[in-house]
CSV table of C-alpha atoms and ligand atoms in Angstrom, one decimal:
chain,number,residue,atom,x,y,z
A,1489,UNK,CA,-19.6,11.1,12.9
A,1490,UNK,CA,-16.3,13.1,13.3
A,1491,UNK,CA,-14.4,13.5,10.2
A,1492,UNK,CA,-10.7,12.8,11.3
A,1493,UNK,CA,-9.1,14.0,8.5
A,1494,UNK,CA,-7.0,10.8,8.3
A,1495,UNK,CA,-8.2,8.8,5.2
A,1496,UNK,CA,-7.4,5.4,7.4
A,1497,UNK,CA,-7.7,5.9,11.2
A,1498,UNK,CA,-7.2,2.3,13.0
A,1499,UNK,CA,-7.6,2.7,16.8
A,1500,UNK,CA,-6.6,0.5,19.4
A,1501,UNK,CA,-7.3,-2.6,17.1
A,1502,UNK,CA,-7.1,-6.2,18.9
A,1503,UNK,CA,-7.8,-9.4,16.5
A,1504,UNK,CA,-8.2,-12.7,18.0
A,1505,UNK,CA,-8.1,-16.2,16.1
A,1506,UNK,CA,-8.3,-17.8,19.2
A,1507,UNK,CA,-11.1,-19.0,21.3
A,1508,UNK,CA,-12.3,-18.6,25.2
A,1509,UNK,CA,-9.6,-21.1,26.2
A,1510,UNK,CA,-6.6,-20.3,23.8
A,1511,UNK,CA,-6.6,-16.6,22.7
A,1512,UNK,CA,-4.1,-16.4,19.4
A,1513,UNK,CA,-3.7,-12.7,19.3
A,1514,UNK,CA,-2.7,-11.5,16.1
A,1515,UNK,CA,-2.9,-7.8,16.3
A,1516,UNK,CA,-2.4,-6.0,19.7
A,1517,UNK,CA,-3.7,-2.5,20.4
A,1518,UNK,CA,-2.9,-1.3,17.1
A,1519,UNK,CA,-3.1,2.2,16.0
A,1520,UNK,CA,-2.4,3.6,12.4
A,1521,UNK,CA,-2.9,6.3,10.7
A,1522,UNK,CA,-3.0,7.2,6.7
A,1523,UNK,CA,-3.6,10.9,5.6
A,1524,UNK,CA,-5.0,11.1,2.1
A,1525,UNK,CA,-2.2,10.9,-0.5
A,1526,UNK,CA,0.2,9.4,1.7
A,1527,UNK,CA,2.2,6.5,1.4
A,1528,UNK,CA,3.1,4.3,4.6
A,1529,UNK,CA,4.8,1.2,4.7
A,1530,UNK,CA,4.1,-1.2,7.3
A,1531,UNK,CA,7.2,-4.0,7.7
A,1532,UNK,CA,7.2,-7.0,10.2
A,1533,UNK,CA,8.6,-10.7,9.8
A,1534,UNK,CA,6.3,-13.3,8.6
A,1535,UNK,CA,3.4,-14.1,11.1
A,1536,UNK,CA,3.7,-10.2,12.6
A,1537,UNK,CA,0.1,-9.7,11.8
A,1538,UNK,CA,0.3,-7.5,8.6
A,1539,UNK,CA,-2.2,-9.2,6.4
A,1540,UNK,CA,-4.7,-9.7,9.5
A,1541,UNK,CA,-4.4,-6.1,9.5
A,1542,UNK,CA,-5.4,-5.8,5.7
A,1543,UNK,CA,-8.2,-7.8,6.0
A,1544,UNK,CA,-9.7,-6.3,9.3
A,1545,UNK,CA,-9.4,-3.1,7.6
A,1546,UNK,CA,-11.8,-4.7,4.3
A,1547,UNK,CA,-13.9,-6.7,7.0
A,1548,UNK,CA,-12.8,-9.9,5.2
A,1549,UNK,CA,-11.4,-11.5,8.7
A,1550,UNK,CA,-12.4,-15.3,8.3
A,1551,UNK,CA,-12.1,-16.8,11.8
A,1552,UNK,CA,-10.7,-13.6,13.1
A,1553,UNK,CA,-12.4,-11.4,15.5
A,1554,UNK,CA,-12.3,-7.9,16.5
A,1555,UNK,CA,-12.3,-7.9,20.0
A,1556,UNK,CA,-11.3,-4.7,20.8
A,1557,UNK,CA,-10.7,-1.2,19.1
A,1558,UNK,CA,-12.3,0.5,15.9
A,1559,UNK,CA,-11.4,0.9,12.2
A,1560,UNK,CA,-12.8,4.3,10.6
A,1561,UNK,CA,-11.9,5.1,6.8
A,1562,UNK,CA,-12.7,8.8,5.3
A,1563,UNK,CA,-14.5,9.0,8.9
A,1564,UNK,CA,-16.9,6.4,8.7
A,1565,UNK,CA,-16.6,3.3,10.8
A,1566,UNK,CA,-16.1,0.2,8.9
A,1567,UNK,CA,-17.6,-2.3,11.2
A,1568,UNK,CA,-21.0,0.2,10.9
A,1569,UNK,CA,-21.5,-0.4,7.4
A,1570,UNK,CA,-24.9,-2.2,6.0
A,1571,UNK,CA,-24.0,-4.5,3.5
A,1572,UNK,CA,-24.8,-2.3,0.6
A,1573,UNK,CA,-22.4,0.4,2.0
A,1574,UNK,CA,-19.8,-2.4,2.6
A,1575,UNK,CA,-20.2,-3.5,-1.0
A,1576,UNK,CA,-19.5,0.3,-2.7
A,1577,UNK,CA,-16.7,0.7,0.5
A,1578,UNK,CA,-14.6,-2.5,-0.8
A,1579,UNK,CA,-13.1,-1.1,-4.1
A,1580,UNK,CA,-14.7,2.4,-4.5
A,1581,UNK,CA,-13.1,3.6,-1.4
A,1582,UNK,CA,-10.5,1.1,-0.1
A,1583,UNK,CA,-9.0,-1.4,-2.8
A,1584,UNK,CA,-6.6,-4.3,-2.0
A,1585,UNK,CA,-3.6,-6.1,-4.1
A,1586,UNK,CA,-3.9,-9.1,-2.1
A,1587,UNK,CA,-0.9,-11.3,-1.0
A,1588,UNK,CA,0.1,-13.5,-3.9
A,1589,UNK,CA,-2.7,-12.0,-6.0
A,1590,UNK,CA,-1.1,-12.6,-9.4
A,1591,UNK,CA,-1.7,-16.0,-9.3
A,1592,UNK,CA,-5.2,-15.6,-8.5
A,1593,UNK,CA,-6.2,-14.2,-12.0
A,1594,UNK,CA,-9.1,-16.2,-13.7
A,1595,UNK,CA,-7.2,-18.0,-16.1
A,1596,UNK,CA,-10.4,-18.1,-18.4
A,1597,UNK,CA,-10.7,-14.5,-18.4
A,1598,UNK,CA,-8.5,-11.8,-20.5
A,1599,UNK,CA,-6.8,-8.8,-19.1
A,1600,UNK,CA,-9.6,-6.8,-20.5
A,1601,UNK,CA,-12.1,-9.0,-19.2
A,1602,UNK,CA,-10.9,-8.6,-15.6
A,1603,UNK,CA,-10.6,-5.0,-16.0
A,1604,UNK,CA,-14.3,-5.1,-17.3
A,1605,UNK,CA,-15.9,-7.3,-14.8
A,1606,UNK,CA,-14.3,-5.1,-11.6
A,1607,UNK,CA,-15.6,-2.0,-13.4
A,1608,UNK,CA,-19.0,-3.6,-13.7
A,1609,UNK,CA,-19.4,-5.0,-10.6
A,1610,UNK,CA,-19.8,-1.5,-9.5
A,1611,UNK,CA,-21.6,0.3,-11.9
A,1612,UNK,CA,-23.8,-1.9,-14.2
A,1613,UNK,CA,-24.9,1.0,-16.4
A,1614,UNK,CA,-21.2,1.6,-17.7
A,1615,UNK,CA,-20.7,1.4,-21.6
A,1616,UNK,CA,-18.9,-0.6,-23.9
A,1617,UNK,CA,-17.0,2.8,-25.1
A,1618,UNK,CA,-16.3,3.8,-21.6
A,1619,UNK,CA,-15.2,0.2,-20.5
A,1620,UNK,CA,-12.7,0.3,-23.2
A,1621,UNK,CA,-11.3,3.9,-22.7
A,1622,UNK,CA,-11.1,3.2,-19.0
A,1623,UNK,CA,-8.8,-0.1,-19.6
A,1624,UNK,CA,-6.9,1.9,-22.3
A,1625,UNK,CA,-6.1,4.4,-19.7
A,1626,UNK,CA,-5.3,2.0,-16.7
A,1627,UNK,CA,-2.9,-0.4,-18.8
A,1628,UNK,CA,-1.2,2.9,-19.5
A,1629,UNK,CA,-1.0,3.7,-16.1
A,1630,UNK,CA,0.7,0.4,-15.4
A,1631,UNK,CA,2.8,0.4,-18.5
A,1632,UNK,CA,1.2,-2.7,-20.2
A,1633,UNK,CA,1.1,-2.4,-23.9
A,1634,UNK,CA,-2.8,-2.3,-25.0
A,1635,UNK,CA,-2.6,-5.2,-27.1
A,1636,UNK,CA,-2.0,-7.2,-23.9
A,1637,UNK,CA,-5.9,-6.2,-23.2
A,1638,UNK,CA,-6.5,-9.5,-25.3
A,1639,UNK,CA,-4.4,-11.7,-23.7
A,1640,UNK,CA,-4.8,-14.4,-20.7
A,1641,UNK,CA,-2.8,-14.5,-17.6
A,1642,UNK,CA,-0.8,-17.3,-18.7
A,1643,UNK,CA,0.4,-15.4,-21.7
A,1644,UNK,CA,1.9,-12.8,-19.2
A,1645,UNK,CA,5.1,-12.8,-17.1
A,1646,UNK,CA,4.7,-12.3,-13.3
A,1647,UNK,CA,5.5,-8.6,-13.6
A,1648,UNK,CA,3.1,-7.9,-16.2
A,1649,UNK,CA,0.1,-10.2,-14.2
A,1650,UNK,CA,1.4,-7.9,-10.9
A,1651,UNK,CA,0.8,-4.7,-13.0
A,1652,UNK,CA,-2.8,-5.9,-14.0
A,1653,UNK,CA,-3.5,-6.9,-10.6
A,1654,UNK,CA,-2.5,-3.0,-9.4
A,1655,UNK,CA,-4.5,-1.7,-12.4
A,1656,UNK,CA,-7.4,-3.6,-11.0
A,1657,UNK,CA,-6.9,-1.9,-7.5
A,1658,UNK,CA,-6.9,1.4,-9.1
A,1659,UNK,CA,-9.9,0.9,-11.6
A,1660,UNK,CA,-12.4,2.7,-9.4
A,1661,UNK,CA,-10.1,5.3,-7.9
A,1662,UNK,CA,-10.0,4.3,-4.6
A,1663,UNK,CA,-8.8,6.9,-1.9
A,1664,UNK,CA,-6.6,3.8,-0.3
A,1665,UNK,CA,-5.2,1.1,-2.0
A,1666,UNK,CA,-3.7,-1.8,0.4
A,1667,UNK,CA,-0.7,-3.4,-1.2
A,1668,UNK,CA,0.0,-6.5,0.3
A,1669,UNK,CA,3.7,-7.7,-0.4
A,1670,UNK,CA,2.8,-6.9,-4.0
A,1671,UNK,CA,6.0,-7.4,-5.5
A,1672,UNK,CA,7.6,-10.3,-3.3
A,1673,UNK,CA,7.3,-13.0,-6.1
A,1674,UNK,CA,9.4,-11.2,-8.7
A,1675,UNK,CA,12.9,-10.5,-9.2
A,1676,UNK,CA,14.7,-7.3,-7.7
A,1677,UNK,CA,14.7,-5.5,-11.3
A,1678,UNK,CA,11.0,-5.9,-11.6
A,1679,UNK,CA,10.2,-5.4,-8.1
A,1680,UNK,CA,11.8,-2.3,-8.1
A,1681,UNK,CA,10.1,-1.0,-11.9
A,1682,UNK,CA,6.9,-2.1,-10.4
A,1683,UNK,CA,7.4,0.2,-7.2
A,1684,UNK,CA,8.8,3.4,-9.0
A,1685,UNK,CA,5.5,2.8,-11.2
A,1686,UNK,CA,3.2,2.5,-8.1
A,1687,UNK,CA,4.6,5.7,-6.8
A,1688,UNK,CA,4.4,7.4,-9.8
A,1689,UNK,CA,0.8,6.5,-10.2
A,1690,UNK,CA,-0.1,7.5,-6.9
A,1691,UNK,CA,1.5,11.0,-6.9
A,1692,UNK,CA,-0.7,11.7,-9.7
A,1693,UNK,CA,-3.9,10.0,-9.2
A,1694,UNK,CA,-3.5,11.0,-5.2
A,1695,UNK,CA,-4.8,7.9,-3.8
A,1696,UNK,CA,-2.9,7.0,-0.4
A,1697,UNK,CA,-1.0,3.5,0.1
A,1698,UNK,CA,-0.6,1.2,2.8
A,1699,UNK,CA,2.3,-0.8,1.6
A,1700,UNK,CA,2.5,-4.1,3.4
A,1701,UNK,CA,6.2,-5.8,3.2
A,1702,UNK,CA,8.7,-8.0,5.2
A,1703,UNK,CA,11.4,-6.0,3.6
A,1704,UNK,CA,12.7,-2.7,5.1
A,1705,UNK,CA,14.7,-1.8,2.4
A,1706,UNK,CA,11.8,-1.7,0.0
A,1707,UNK,CA,9.6,1.2,1.4
A,1708,UNK,CA,12.5,3.1,2.6
A,1709,UNK,CA,12.9,5.0,-0.9
A,1710,UNK,CA,9.2,5.4,-1.6
A,1711,UNK,CA,7.0,5.7,1.8
A,1712,UNK,CA,6.7,9.0,3.6
A,1713,UNK,CA,5.8,6.6,6.8
A,1714,UNK,CA,6.8,3.6,8.2
A,1715,UNK,CA,5.2,1.6,10.9
A,1716,UNK,CA,7.3,-1.6,12.2
A,1717,UNK,CA,5.0,-4.3,13.2
A,1718,UNK,CA,6.4,-7.1,15.8
A,1719,UNK,CA,4.0,-10.1,17.1
A,1720,UNK,CA,1.1,-8.4,16.5
A,1721,UNK,CA,2.1,-4.6,17.7
A,1722,UNK,CA,3.3,-1.6,16.4
A,1723,UNK,CA,6.6,-1.0,18.1
A,1724,UNK,CA,7.6,2.2,16.2
A,1725,UNK,CA,6.1,4.3,13.8
A,1726,UNK,CA,8.6,6.9,12.4
A,1727,UNK,CA,8.9,9.0,9.1
A,1728,UNK,CA,11.0,7.7,6.5
A,1729,UNK,CA,13.8,10.5,6.6
A,1730,UNK,CA,13.9,9.6,10.1
A,1731,UNK,CA,14.4,5.8,9.7
A,1732,UNK,CA,17.7,6.7,7.9
A,1733,UNK,CA,19.4,9.4,9.7
A,1734,UNK,CA,17.9,9.3,13.1
A,1735,UNK,CA,19.7,7.0,15.6
A,1736,UNK,CA,17.1,6.4,18.0
A,1737,UNK,CA,14.7,3.3,17.1
A,1738,UNK,CA,13.0,0.6,18.5
A,1739,UNK,CA,15.9,-2.2,19.3
A,1740,UNK,CA,13.7,-4.2,16.5
A,1741,UNK,CA,13.9,-1.5,14.0
A,1742,UNK,CA,17.6,-1.2,14.7
A,1743,UNK,CA,18.1,-4.9,14.3
A,1744,UNK,CA,16.2,-4.7,10.8
A,1745,UNK,CA,18.3,-1.6,10.0
A,1746,UNK,CA,21.3,-3.4,10.6
A,1747,UNK,CA,20.4,-6.5,8.5
A,1748,UNK,CA,20.5,-4.2,4.9
A,1749,UNK,CA,24.1,-3.9,3.9
A,1750,UNK,CA,23.1,-0.6,1.4
A,1751,UNK,CA,21.9,1.3,4.6
A,1752,UNK,CA,24.9,0.5,6.7
A,1753,UNK,CA,27.9,2.5,7.2
A,1754,UNK,CA,31.3,1.2,5.5
A,1755,UNK,CA,32.7,0.1,9.2
A,1756,UNK,CA,29.5,-1.5,10.3
A,1757,UNK,CA,29.0,-5.1,9.8
A,1758,UNK,CA,25.6,-6.8,8.8
A,1759,UNK,CA,23.7,-8.7,11.9
A,1760,UNK,CA,20.5,-10.6,12.0
A,1761,UNK,CA,18.2,-10.7,14.8
A,1762,UNK,CA,18.7,-13.9,16.7
A,1763,UNK,CA,16.0,-16.0,17.4
A,1764,UNK,CA,12.6,-16.1,16.3
A,1765,UNK,CA,9.3,-14.2,16.8
A,1766,UNK,CA,6.8,-15.9,18.9
A,1767,UNK,CA,3.7,-17.8,18.6
A,1768,UNK,CA,0.5,-15.9,19.2
A,1769,UNK,CA,-0.7,-18.6,21.0
A,1770,UNK,CA,2.3,-18.3,23.4
A,1771,UNK,CA,3.3,-14.6,23.6
A,1772,UNK,CA,6.0,-13.6,25.9
A,1773,UNK,CA,5.1,-11.2,28.9
A,1774,UNK,CA,5.5,-7.5,28.9
A,1775,UNK,CA,7.1,-6.7,25.6
A,1776,UNK,CA,7.0,-9.4,23.4
A,1777,UNK,CA,10.2,-9.0,21.8
A,1778,UNK,CA,12.0,-9.1,25.1
A,1779,UNK,CA,13.4,-12.4,24.4
A,1780,UNK,CA,15.5,-11.2,21.4
A,1781,UNK,CA,16.2,-7.9,22.6
A,1782,UNK,CA,20.0,-6.9,23.5
A,1783,UNK,CA,18.8,-4.7,26.2
A,1784,UNK,CA,16.1,-5.9,27.9
A,1785,UNK,CA,15.9,-5.9,31.7
A,1786,UNK,CA,13.5,-7.0,34.1
A,1787,UNK,CA,11.0,-4.0,33.8
A,1788,UNK,CA,10.5,-5.1,30.0
A,1789,UNK,CA,9.2,-8.7,31.2
A,1790,UNK,CA,6.5,-6.9,33.4
A,1791,UNK,CA,4.0,-4.8,31.0
A,1792,UNK,CA,3.7,-4.3,27.4
A,1793,UNK,CA,5.3,-0.9,26.3
A,1794,UNK,CA,3.2,1.5,25.1
A,1795,UNK,CA,3.9,3.9,22.1
A,1796,UNK,CA,5.6,7.2,23.1
A,1797,UNK,CA,6.6,10.2,21.0
A,1798,UNK,CA,10.1,10.5,21.0
A,1799,UNK,CA,12.1,12.9,18.7
A,1800,UNK,CA,9.5,12.3,15.9
A,1801,UNK,CA,9.1,9.1,16.1
A,1802,UNK,CA,6.7,6.8,18.2
A,1803,UNK,CA,8.2,4.2,19.9
A,1804,UNK,CA,7.4,1.3,22.3
A,1805,UNK,CA,10.0,0.7,24.6
A,1806,UNK,CA,10.0,0.7,28.4
A,1807,UNK,CA,13.8,1.7,28.0
A,1808,UNK,CA,13.1,4.2,25.3
A,1809,UNK,CA,15.0,7.4,27.8
A,1810,UNK,CA,17.9,5.2,27.9
A,1811,UNK,CA,18.1,3.8,24.4
A,1812,UNK,CA,20.4,6.5,23.1
A,1813,UNK,CA,22.7,5.7,26.1
A,1814,UNK,CA,22.9,2.0,25.1
A,1815,UNK,CA,23.4,2.4,21.6
A,1816,UNK,CA,26.5,4.8,22.2
A,1817,UNK,CA,27.9,2.2,24.5
A,1818,UNK,CA,27.9,-0.6,22.1
B,145,ATP,N1,-7.5,-17.6,9.6
B,145,ATP,C1,-6.4,-17.5,10.5
B,145,ATP,N2,-6.9,-18.7,11.7
B,145,ATP,C2,-6.1,-18.8,12.5
B,145,ATP,N3,-4.7,-18.1,12.5
B,145,ATP,C3,-4.4,-17.0,11.7
B,145,ATP,C4,-5.3,-16.8,10.6
B,145,ATP,N4,-4.7,-15.9,9.6
B,145,ATP,C5,-3.9,-15.9,10.4
B,145,ATP,N5,-3.6,-16.5,11.5
B,145,ATP,C6,-2.1,-16.1,12.3
B,145,ATP,O1,-2.1,-14.9,12.7
B,145,ATP,C7,-0.6,-14.3,12.8
B,145,ATP,C8,-0.7,-13.3,12.0
B,145,ATP,O2,-0.9,-13.8,10.6
B,145,ATP,P1,-0.7,-13.0,9.1
B,145,ATP,O3,-1.0,-13.7,8.0
B,145,ATP,O4,-1.6,-11.4,9.6
B,145,ATP,O5,0.8,-12.5,9.5
B,145,ATP,P2,1.7,-11.6,8.2
B,145,ATP,O6,2.4,-10.8,9.0
B,145,ATP,O7,0.9,-11.1,6.9
B,145,ATP,O8,2.7,-12.7,7.7
B,145,ATP,P3,3.3,-13.1,6.3
B,145,ATP,O9,4.7,-11.9,6.0
B,145,ATP,O10,4.1,-14.5,6.5
B,145,ATP,O11,2.6,-12.8,5.1
B,145,ATP,C9,0.2,-15.6,12.5
B,145,ATP,O12,0.3,-16.2,13.5
B,145,ATP,C10,-0.8,-16.6,11.8
B,145,ATP,O13,-0.7,-17.8,11.8
B,146,MG,MG1,0.8,-11.6,5.1
């Protein structure tokens, strides 16, 4: 086993939800790595494969198969773990805040009981005193008043429920926490407060985060690296400072950036990307983004582009060498 140094290393991962006659490739040749303590944002439109990647990492794909590639967490191939190790791996090494998780808290359990159950599932011998003190610590971290420990989910606001879910995800000190749209259902102010809190805890506890969202503006303030996904492929991976200052991005990333008013200079108009993402059973040939791309030409319809390193960013675009010129002509 080669220790890669990354806490997460996804390599050339392809996931198929289809069958022999009709493939439905939700992920295509996805490579992504996360360093210990790093905060990586994974951004893409609905249906781009973000949750599928999260499920694949935890070996929780239902109806989908890994048809190519590998996933290593802390140097261990996730798909080679036996059931004992897999159980420990989930939550102790990697935990997840599932999409919509705040609505799946058990209505008959108090906040405290949720935390106790999570910890006990991995350590049956833990004492009640230890459970209580860990609960206090966790609630403190996510800024929930200790008195809430005795409350049931229906007695909490959406923001509080989401904080409880985050407390559960970090309860066992994992090395990596995957957060799948953890704040989407909340209003902007609560969203921002939770995000800031996640950032603070993450720095203090030194775990890595893979933060999944459709909202690029949400991660640009907190992530160190951002990967942009389109139709099951990562089209760009870029350091966040490059995202905001660099001019050279994949045309899709550029489209996403142009839709964020606060990132635009005064004289630039907000624009959205015309068209819709494709169905995964009917992917366009070549670069899947080509039907929506302002710069597509014949070669883009031929073969899928591969990620190439350009000025600090990995970008998958056949027209990469010409992009700077194309953008400046606009
Ligand atoms: N269990 C499944 N069976 C068949 N197809 C699936 C299944 N789960 C997801 N898909 C398909 O795989 C593609 C990727 O879905 P996924 O849920 O990973 O996207 P997402 O980026 O998380 O979207 P959202 O932002 O809406 O949560 C979609 O086309 C979806 O319809
Ligand atoms: Mg999803």
